[in-house]
Coordinates of C-alpha atoms in Angstrom, one line a residue:
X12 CA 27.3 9.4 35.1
X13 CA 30.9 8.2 34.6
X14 CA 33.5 10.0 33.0
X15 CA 33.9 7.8 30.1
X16 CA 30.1 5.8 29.6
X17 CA 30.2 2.5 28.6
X18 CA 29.6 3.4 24.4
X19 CA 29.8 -0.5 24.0
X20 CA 27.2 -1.5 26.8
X21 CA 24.4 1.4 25.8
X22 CA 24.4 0.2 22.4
X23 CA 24.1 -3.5 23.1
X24 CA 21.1 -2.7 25.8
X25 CA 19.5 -0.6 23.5
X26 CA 20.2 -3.0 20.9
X27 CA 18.7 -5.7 22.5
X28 CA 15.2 -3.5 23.3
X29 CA 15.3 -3.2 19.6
X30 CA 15.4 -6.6 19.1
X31 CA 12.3 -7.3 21.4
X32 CA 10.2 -4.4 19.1
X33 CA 11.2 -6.7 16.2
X34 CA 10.4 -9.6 17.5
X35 CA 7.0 -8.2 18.7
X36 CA 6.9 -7.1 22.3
X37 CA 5.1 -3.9 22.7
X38 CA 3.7 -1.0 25.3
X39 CA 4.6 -0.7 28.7
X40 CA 7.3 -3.9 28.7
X41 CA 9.7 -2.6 25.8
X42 CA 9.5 1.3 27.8
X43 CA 10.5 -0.7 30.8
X44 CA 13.3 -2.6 29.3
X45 CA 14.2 0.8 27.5
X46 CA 14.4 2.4 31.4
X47 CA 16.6 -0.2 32.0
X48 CA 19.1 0.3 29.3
X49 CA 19.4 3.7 29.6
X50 CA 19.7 4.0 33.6
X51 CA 23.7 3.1 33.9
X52 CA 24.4 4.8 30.7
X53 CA 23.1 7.8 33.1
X54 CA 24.7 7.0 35.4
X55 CA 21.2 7.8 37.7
X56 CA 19.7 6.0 40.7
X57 CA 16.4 5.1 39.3
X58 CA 14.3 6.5 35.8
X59 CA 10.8 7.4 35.8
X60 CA 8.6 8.5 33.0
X61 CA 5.1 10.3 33.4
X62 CA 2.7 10.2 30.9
X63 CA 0.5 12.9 30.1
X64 CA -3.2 13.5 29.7
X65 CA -5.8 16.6 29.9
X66 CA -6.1 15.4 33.6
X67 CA -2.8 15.4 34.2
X68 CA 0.1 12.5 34.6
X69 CA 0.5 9.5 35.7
X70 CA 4.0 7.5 36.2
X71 CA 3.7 4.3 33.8
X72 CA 7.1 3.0 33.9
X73 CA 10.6 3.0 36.3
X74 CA 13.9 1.5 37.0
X75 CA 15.8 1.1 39.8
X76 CA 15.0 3.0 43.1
X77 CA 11.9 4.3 41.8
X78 CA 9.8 1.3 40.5
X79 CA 7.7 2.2 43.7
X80 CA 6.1 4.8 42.1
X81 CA 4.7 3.2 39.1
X82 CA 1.0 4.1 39.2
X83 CA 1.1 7.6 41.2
X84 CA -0.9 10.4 39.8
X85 CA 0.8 13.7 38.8
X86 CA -2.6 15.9 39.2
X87 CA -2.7 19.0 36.5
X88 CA -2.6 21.4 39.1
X89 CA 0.6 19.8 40.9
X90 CA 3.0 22.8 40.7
X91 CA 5.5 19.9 39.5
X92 CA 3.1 18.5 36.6
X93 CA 3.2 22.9 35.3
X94 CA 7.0 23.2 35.8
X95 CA 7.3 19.7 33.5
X96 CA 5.4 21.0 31.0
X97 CA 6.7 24.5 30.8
X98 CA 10.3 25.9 29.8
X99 CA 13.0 24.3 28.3
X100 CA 12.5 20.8 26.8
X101 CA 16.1 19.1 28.5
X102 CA 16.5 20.8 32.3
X103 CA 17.7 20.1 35.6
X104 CA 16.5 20.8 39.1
X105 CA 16.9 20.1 42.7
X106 CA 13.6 18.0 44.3
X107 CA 13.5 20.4 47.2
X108 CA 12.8 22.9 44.5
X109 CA 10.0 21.5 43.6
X110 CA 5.8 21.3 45.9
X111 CA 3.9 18.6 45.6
X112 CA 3.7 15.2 47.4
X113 CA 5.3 13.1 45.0
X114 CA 8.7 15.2 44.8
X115 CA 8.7 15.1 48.0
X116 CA 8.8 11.3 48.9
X117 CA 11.7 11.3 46.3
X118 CA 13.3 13.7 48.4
X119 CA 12.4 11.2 51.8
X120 CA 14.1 8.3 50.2
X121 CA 17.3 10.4 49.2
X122 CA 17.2 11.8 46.4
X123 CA 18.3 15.3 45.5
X124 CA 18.6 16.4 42.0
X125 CA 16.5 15.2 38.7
X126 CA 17.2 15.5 35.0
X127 CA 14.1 15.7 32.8
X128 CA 13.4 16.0 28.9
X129 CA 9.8 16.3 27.8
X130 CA 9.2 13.5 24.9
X131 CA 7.4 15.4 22.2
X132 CA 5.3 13.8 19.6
X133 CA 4.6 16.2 16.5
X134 CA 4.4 19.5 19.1
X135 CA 2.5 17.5 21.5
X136 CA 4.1 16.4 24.8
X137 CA 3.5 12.6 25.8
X138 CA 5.4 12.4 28.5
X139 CA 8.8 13.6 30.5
X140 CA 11.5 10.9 31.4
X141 CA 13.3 11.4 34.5
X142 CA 16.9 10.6 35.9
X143 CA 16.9 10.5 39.4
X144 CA 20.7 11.4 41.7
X145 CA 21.1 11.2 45.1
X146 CA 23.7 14.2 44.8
X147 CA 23.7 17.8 44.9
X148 CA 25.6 18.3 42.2
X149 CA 24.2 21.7 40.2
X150 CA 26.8 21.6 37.7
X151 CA 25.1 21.1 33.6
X152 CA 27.0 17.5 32.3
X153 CA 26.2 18.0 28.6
X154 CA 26.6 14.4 27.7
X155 CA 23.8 13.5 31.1
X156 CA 21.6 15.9 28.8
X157 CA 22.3 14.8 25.5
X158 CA 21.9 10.9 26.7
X159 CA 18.3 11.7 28.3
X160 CA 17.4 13.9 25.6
X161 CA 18.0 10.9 23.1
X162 CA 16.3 8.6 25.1
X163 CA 13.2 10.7 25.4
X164 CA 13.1 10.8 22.0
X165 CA 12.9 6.9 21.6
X166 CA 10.1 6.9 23.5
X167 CA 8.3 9.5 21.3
X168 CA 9.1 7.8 18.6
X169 CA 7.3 4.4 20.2
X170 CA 4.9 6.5 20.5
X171 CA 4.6 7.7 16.8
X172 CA 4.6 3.5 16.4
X173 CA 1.2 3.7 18.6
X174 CA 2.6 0.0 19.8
X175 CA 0.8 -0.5 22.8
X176 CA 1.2 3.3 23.6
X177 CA -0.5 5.6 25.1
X178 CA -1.8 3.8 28.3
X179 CA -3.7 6.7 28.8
X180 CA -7.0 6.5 26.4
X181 CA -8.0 10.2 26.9
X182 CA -4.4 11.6 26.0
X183 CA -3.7 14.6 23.8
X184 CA -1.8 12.5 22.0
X185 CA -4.7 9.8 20.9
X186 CA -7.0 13.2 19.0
X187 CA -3.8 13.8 17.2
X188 CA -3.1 10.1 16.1
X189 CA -3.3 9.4 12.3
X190 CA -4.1 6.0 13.2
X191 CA -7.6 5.0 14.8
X192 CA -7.0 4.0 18.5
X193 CA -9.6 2.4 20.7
X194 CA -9.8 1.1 24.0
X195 CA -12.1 -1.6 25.0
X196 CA -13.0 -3.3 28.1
X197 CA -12.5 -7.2 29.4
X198 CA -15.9 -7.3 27.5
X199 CA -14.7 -6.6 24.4
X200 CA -17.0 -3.4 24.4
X201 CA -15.1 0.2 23.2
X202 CA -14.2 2.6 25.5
X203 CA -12.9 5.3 23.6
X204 CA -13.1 5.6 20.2
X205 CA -10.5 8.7 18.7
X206 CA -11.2 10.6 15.8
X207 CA -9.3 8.9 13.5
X208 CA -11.2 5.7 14.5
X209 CA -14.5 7.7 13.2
X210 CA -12.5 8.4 9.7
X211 CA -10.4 5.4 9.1
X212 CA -14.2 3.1 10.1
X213 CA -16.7 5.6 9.2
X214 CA -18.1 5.1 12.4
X215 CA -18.3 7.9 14.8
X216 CA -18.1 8.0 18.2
X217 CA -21.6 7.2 19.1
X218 CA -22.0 4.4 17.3
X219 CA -19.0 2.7 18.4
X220 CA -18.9 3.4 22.7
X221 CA -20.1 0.2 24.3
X222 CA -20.2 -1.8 21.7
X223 CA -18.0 -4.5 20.4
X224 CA -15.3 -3.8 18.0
X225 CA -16.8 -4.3 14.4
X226 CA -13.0 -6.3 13.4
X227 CA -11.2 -9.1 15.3
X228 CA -8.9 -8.2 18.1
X229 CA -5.9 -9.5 17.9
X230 CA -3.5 -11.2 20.7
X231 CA -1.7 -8.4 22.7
X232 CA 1.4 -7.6 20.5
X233 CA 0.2 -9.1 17.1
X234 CA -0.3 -7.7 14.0
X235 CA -3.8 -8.6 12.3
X236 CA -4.6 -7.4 8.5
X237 CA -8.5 -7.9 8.2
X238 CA -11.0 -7.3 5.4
X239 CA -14.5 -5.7 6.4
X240 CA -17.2 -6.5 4.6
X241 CA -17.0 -3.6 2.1
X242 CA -13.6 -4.5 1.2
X243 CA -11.8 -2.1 3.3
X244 CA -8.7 -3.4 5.0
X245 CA -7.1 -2.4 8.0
X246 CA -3.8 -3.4 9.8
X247 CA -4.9 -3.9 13.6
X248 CA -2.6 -3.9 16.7
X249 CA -3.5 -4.5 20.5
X250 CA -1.8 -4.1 23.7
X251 CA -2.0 -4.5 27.5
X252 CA -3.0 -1.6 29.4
X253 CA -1.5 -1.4 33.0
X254 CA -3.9 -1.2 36.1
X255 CA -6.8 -2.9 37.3
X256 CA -9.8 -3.3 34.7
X257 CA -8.1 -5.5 31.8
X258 CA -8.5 -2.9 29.0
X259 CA -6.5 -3.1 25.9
X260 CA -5.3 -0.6 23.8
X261 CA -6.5 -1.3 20.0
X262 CA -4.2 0.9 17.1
X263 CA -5.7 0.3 13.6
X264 CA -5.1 2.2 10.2
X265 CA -6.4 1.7 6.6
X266 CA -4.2 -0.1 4.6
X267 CA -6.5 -0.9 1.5
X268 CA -4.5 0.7 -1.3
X269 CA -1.3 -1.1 -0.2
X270 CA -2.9 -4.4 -0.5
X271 CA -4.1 -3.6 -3.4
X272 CA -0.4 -2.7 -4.7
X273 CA 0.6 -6.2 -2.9
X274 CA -2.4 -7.9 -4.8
X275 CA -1.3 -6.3 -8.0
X276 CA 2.3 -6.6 -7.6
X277 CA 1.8 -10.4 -7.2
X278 CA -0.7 -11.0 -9.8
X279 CA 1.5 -9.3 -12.2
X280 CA 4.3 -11.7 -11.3
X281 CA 2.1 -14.7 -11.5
X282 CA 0.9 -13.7 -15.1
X283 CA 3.9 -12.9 -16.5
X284 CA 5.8 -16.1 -15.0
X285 CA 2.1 -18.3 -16.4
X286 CA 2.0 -15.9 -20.3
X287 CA 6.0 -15.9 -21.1
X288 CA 6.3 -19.8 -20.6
X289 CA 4.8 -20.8 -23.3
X290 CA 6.3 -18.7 -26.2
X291 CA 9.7 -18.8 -24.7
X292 CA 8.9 -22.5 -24.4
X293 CA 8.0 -23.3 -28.0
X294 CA 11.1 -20.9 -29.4
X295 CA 13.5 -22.7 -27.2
X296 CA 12.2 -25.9 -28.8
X297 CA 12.3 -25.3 -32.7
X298 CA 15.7 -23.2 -31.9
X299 CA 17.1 -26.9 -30.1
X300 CA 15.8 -28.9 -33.0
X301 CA 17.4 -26.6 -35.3
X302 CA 20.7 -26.8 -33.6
X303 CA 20.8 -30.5 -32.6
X304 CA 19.1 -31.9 -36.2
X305 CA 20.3 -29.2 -39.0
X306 CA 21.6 -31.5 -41.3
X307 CA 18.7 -34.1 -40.7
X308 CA 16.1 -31.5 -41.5
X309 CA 14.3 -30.4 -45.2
X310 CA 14.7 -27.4 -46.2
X311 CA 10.6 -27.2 -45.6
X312 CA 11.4 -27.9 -41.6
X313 CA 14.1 -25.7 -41.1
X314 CA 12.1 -22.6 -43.3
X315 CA 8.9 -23.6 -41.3
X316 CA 11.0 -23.6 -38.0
X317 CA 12.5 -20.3 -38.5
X318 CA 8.7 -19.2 -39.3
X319 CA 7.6 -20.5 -35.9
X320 CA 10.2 -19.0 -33.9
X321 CA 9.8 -15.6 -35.8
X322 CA 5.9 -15.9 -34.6
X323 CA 6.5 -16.7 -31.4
X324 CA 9.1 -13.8 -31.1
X325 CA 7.2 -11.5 -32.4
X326 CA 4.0 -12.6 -30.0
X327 CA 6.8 -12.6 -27.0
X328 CA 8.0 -8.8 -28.3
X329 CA 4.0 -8.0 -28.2
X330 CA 3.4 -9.4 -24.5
X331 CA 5.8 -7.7 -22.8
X332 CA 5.3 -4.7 -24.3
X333 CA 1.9 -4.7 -23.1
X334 CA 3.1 -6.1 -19.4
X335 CA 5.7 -3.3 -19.2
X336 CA 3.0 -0.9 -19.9
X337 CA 0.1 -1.8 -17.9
X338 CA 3.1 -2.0 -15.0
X339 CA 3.9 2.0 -15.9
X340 CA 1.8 5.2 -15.5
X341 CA 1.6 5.6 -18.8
X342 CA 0.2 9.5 -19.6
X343 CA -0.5 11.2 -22.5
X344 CA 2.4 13.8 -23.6
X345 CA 2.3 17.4 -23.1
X346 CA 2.0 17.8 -27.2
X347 CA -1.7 19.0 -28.3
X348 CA -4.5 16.4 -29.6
X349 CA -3.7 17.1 -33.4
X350 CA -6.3 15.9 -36.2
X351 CA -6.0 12.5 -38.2
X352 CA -7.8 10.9 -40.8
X353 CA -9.4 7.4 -38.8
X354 CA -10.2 5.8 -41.9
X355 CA -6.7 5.8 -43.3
X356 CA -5.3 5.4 -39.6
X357 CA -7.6 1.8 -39.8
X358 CA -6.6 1.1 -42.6
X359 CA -3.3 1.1 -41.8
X360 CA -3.5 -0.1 -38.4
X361 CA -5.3 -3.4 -40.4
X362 CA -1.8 -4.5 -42.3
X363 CA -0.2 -4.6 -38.9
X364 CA -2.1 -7.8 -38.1
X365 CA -1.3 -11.3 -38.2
X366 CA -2.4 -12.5 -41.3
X367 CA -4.6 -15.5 -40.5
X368 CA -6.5 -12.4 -38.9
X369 CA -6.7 -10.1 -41.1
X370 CA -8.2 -12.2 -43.8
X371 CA -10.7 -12.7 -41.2
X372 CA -11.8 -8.6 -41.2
X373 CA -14.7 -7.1 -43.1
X374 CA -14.0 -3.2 -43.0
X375 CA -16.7 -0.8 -43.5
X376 CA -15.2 2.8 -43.6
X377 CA -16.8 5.6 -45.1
X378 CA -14.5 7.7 -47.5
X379 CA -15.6 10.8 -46.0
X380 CA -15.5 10.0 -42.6
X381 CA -14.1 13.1 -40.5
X382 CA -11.1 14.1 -38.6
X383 CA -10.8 13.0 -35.4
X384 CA -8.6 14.6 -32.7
X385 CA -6.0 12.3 -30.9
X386 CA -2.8 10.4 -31.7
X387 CA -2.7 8.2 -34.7
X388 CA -0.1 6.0 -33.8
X389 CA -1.7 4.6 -30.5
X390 CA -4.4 4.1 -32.4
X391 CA -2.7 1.1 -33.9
X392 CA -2.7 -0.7 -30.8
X393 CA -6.2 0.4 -29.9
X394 CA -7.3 -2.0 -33.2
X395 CA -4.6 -4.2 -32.8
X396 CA -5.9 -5.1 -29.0
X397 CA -9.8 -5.0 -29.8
X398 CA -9.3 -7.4 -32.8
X399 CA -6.8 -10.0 -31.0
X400 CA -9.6 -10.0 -28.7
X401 CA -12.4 -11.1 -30.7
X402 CA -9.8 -13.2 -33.1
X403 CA -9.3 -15.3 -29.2
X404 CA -12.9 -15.5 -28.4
X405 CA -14.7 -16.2 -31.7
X406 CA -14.4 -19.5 -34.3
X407 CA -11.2 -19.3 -36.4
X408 CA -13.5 -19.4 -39.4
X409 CA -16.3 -16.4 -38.9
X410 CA -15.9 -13.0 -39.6
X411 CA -14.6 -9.9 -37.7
X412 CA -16.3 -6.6 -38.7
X413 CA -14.6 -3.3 -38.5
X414 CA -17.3 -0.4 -39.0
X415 CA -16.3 3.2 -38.6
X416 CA -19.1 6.0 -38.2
X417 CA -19.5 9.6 -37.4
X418 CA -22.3 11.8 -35.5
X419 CA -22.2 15.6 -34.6
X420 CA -19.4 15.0 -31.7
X421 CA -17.3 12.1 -31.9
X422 CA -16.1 9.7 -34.6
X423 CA -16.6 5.8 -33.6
X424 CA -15.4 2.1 -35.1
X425 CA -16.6 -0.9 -33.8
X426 CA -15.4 -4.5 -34.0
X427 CA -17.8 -7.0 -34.0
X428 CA -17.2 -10.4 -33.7
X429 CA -19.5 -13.4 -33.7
X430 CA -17.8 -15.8 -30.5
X431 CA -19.1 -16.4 -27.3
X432 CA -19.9 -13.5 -26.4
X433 CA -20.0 -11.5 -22.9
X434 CA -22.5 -11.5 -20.0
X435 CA -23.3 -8.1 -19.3
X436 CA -22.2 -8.4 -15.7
X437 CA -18.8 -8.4 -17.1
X438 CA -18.8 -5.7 -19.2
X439 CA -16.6 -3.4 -17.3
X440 CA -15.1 -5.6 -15.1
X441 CA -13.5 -6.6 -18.5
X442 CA -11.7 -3.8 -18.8
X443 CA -9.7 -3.9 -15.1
X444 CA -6.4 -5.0 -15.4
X445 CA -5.5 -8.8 -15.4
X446 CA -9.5 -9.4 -15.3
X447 CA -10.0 -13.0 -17.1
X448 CA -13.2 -14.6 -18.5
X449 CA -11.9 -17.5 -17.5
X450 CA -9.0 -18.5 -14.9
X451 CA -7.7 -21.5 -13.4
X452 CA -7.4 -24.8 -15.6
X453 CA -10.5 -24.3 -17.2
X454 CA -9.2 -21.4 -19.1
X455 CA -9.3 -22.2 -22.6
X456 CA -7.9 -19.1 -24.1
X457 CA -4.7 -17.8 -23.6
X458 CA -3.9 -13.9 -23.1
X459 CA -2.7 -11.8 -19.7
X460 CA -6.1 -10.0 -19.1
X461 CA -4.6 -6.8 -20.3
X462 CA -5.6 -5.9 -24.1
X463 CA -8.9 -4.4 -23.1
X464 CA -7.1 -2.3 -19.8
X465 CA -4.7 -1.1 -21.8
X466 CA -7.2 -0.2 -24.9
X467 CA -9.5 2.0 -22.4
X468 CA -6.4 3.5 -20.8
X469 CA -5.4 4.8 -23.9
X470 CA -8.4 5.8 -25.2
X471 CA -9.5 7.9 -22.5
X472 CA -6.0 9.6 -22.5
X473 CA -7.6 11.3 -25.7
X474 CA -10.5 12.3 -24.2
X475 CA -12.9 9.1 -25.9
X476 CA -14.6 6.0 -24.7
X477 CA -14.6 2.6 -25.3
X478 CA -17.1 0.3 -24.2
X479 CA -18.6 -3.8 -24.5
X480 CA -21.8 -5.1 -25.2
X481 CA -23.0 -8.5 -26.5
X482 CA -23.8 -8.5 -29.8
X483 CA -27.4 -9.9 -31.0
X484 CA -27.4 -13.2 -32.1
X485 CA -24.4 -14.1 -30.4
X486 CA -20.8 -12.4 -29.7
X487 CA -19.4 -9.5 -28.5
X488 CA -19.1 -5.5 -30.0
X489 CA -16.6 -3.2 -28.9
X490 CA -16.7 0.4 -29.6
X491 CA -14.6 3.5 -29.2
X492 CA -15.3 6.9 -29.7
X493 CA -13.0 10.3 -30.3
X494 CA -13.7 13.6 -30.7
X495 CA -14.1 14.5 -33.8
X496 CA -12.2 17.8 -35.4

């Protein structure tokens, strides 16, 4: 290795395998081109790097003088394949130090000494790379070390990726994986099938061997997301495996709950971009024509402006309070369920309604209805939601009853209204967030889908239940229930 490496020149070749990762290249090409950029930064007269298995190694990848060795086995009981895998991680050794037939071809095409560093996944060893020297030079070069060392580690790390890597199927490595890993055949039929693959799929190892893969396989270096049938997805990767046969190496995981994040994430965008138009809409309007025609206006247009715009505020103020909590983890605080009188909570909850609906309410409270444990105030948006709700979905005209009642364990209201009620296949499907009775263009209600999400959320956060039926003769009944003191 020179005195002073090329800094510049390493970084830019390893830069550049970099790149070809990003850009998609995978397995046994990017180790290559990594081989490549590291040999003059080493200043060696070829690389090599053996990958391990139970059965012992087997050299997958070289530069320079050694590219003829690409395919030779390292048997386990080679005294070279026990000295590789033994002592220190980073060592040095002359070849004519080492038995076996290998070392000593090296040795036959002149070379003398070797630096090798084991490339460790997670306390497993892959592999070993090795920087071959035509030299007898004994002396340690720490920076020789530290630059092979580093490199072995990138390939560990590519590893770790499981990007086309291992070549070898029955590696220690593969049982370890936390990703499934499969290797099929020119057939498309598997040939190994690691533990993982049996958790991630559910299938085990019988039922998958020499069969077809039960998801699409993707080109070699693609990325494929896929949805089974049972609504699992996975994220599926393939790659080349060197040697005759045509196998590919398969790498798959579950990703199921991050597309359901993604899913949520962008639905939440979509409804608050689609549920904030409107009111910000209609306030920017009145608060123009107030602006642009003040003096033109009655004192009847500019009061019933001002009225409009406070409504539409207030409706706004309402929305995203509800979109900022469905987006939190809203819990319940650390303070004990204390008792409250549900009767006088309702009743107050009641004058925090809009009035055009709360002249539509019929309450039916007994005077001595019990204490209930919980916490008053959310209770407010509990009614609030459950009423809004059946106000949307029922004729402006027909009445909304509130009736509270009591049995030996809980306390219970219910507000019934008599809309258009709900098919009992979407009773609970009601209740998940952003769920709408109707979507698209034919929607003919307005609302975010997330009243009835945020009403169970809160209601089950003080140990109750609230649930959906239709109602007979038409409409829908929503009930909660609390303990009762």
């Amino acid at each position: 290795m020179p005195e002073r490496p090329d800094l510049a020149a390493l970084i830019a070749d390893h830069g550049a395998v970099i790149e070809m990762i990003n850009s998609g290249e995978a397995g046994l090409p990017v180790l290559t081109a990594l081989l490549q950029a590291a040999r003059p930064a080493l200043g060696a007269a070829c690389l090599a790097f053996v990958e391990f298995a139970p059965t012992g190694g087997q050299v997958i990848a070289a530069s320079g003088c050694a590219e003829w060795a690409v395919g030779r086995p390292l048997p386990a009981s080679d005294p070279a394949t026990v000295c590789l895998l033994t002592g220190p991680r980073i060592r040095q050794t002359r070849l004519d130090h080492l038995d076996g037939p290998l070392a000593g071809e090296l040795a036959a095409r002149g070379l003398r000494r070797m630096i090798v560093a084991r490339a460790e996944l997670n306390g497993l060893t892959v592999g070993s790379l090795h920087a071959l020297y035509p030299d007898d030079d004994e002396s340690e070069n720490r920076v020789q070390h530290a630059t092979i060392g580093y490199f072995a580690s990138c390939i560990a790390h590519m590893y770790g990726d499981q990007s086309g890597l291992p070549v070898h199927g029955d590696g220690p490595v593969v049982a370890a994986l936390a990703d499934g890993l499969a290797v099929v055949d020119r057939d498309g039929r598997v040939r190994l099938w690691n533990p993982a693959a049996v958790e991630v799929t559910g299938r085990t190892a019988g039922e998958a061997m020499n069969r077809p893969l039960p998801f699409p396989l993707p080109a070699a270096g693609q990325v494929l997301d896929h949805q089974l049938t049972d609504g699992q997805w996975l994220r599926i990767t393939a790659g080349e495996l060197a040697g005759p046969g045509m196998l590919r190496v398969v790498t798959f995981r579950d990703i199921t709950d991050q597309q359901r994040r993604d899913s949520d994430r962008d639905l939440f965008v979509a409804v608050t971009s689609h549920e904030l138009r409107t009111p910000v809409t209609v306030i920017k309007g009145y608060a123009d024509t107030l602006t642009d025609h003040w003096e033109s206006l009655t004192d009847h247009d500019r009061r019933q402006a001002a009225r409009v715009i406070g409504q539409r505020a207030n409706e706004l103020a309402r929305l995203v309070d509800r979109l900022l909590t469905s987006a939190t983890d809203v819990r319940p605080s650390d303070e004990p369920a204390v008792p409250f009188d549900l009767g006088e909570a309702l009743h107050a909850a009641v004058l925090d309604l809009p009035g055009d609906l709360r002249r539509r309410l019929l309450l039916h409270i007994p005077a001595d209805l019990p204490k209930t444990l919980g916490d008053r105030h959310r209770l407010t948006t509990v009614l609030t939601e459950l009423c809004t709700n059946a106000g949307k979905w029922s004729p402006t005209d027909s009445p909304i009853e509130v009736v509270a009642t009591a049995d030996g364990r809980t306390v219970a209201f219910r507000v019934a209204d008599r809309g258009v009620g709900i098919r009992p296949e979407h009773v609970e499907r009601a209740f998940d967030r952003f769920w709408q009775g109707e979507s698209g263009d034919r929607r003919g209600y307005p609302g975010a889908g997330l009243g009835l999400y945020l009403v169970r959320r809160i209601v089950e956060q003080q140990n109750g239940w609230v649930s959906l039926r239709p109602r007979d003769g038409g409409g829908t009944v929503a009930e909660v229930r609390l303990p009762r003191q």
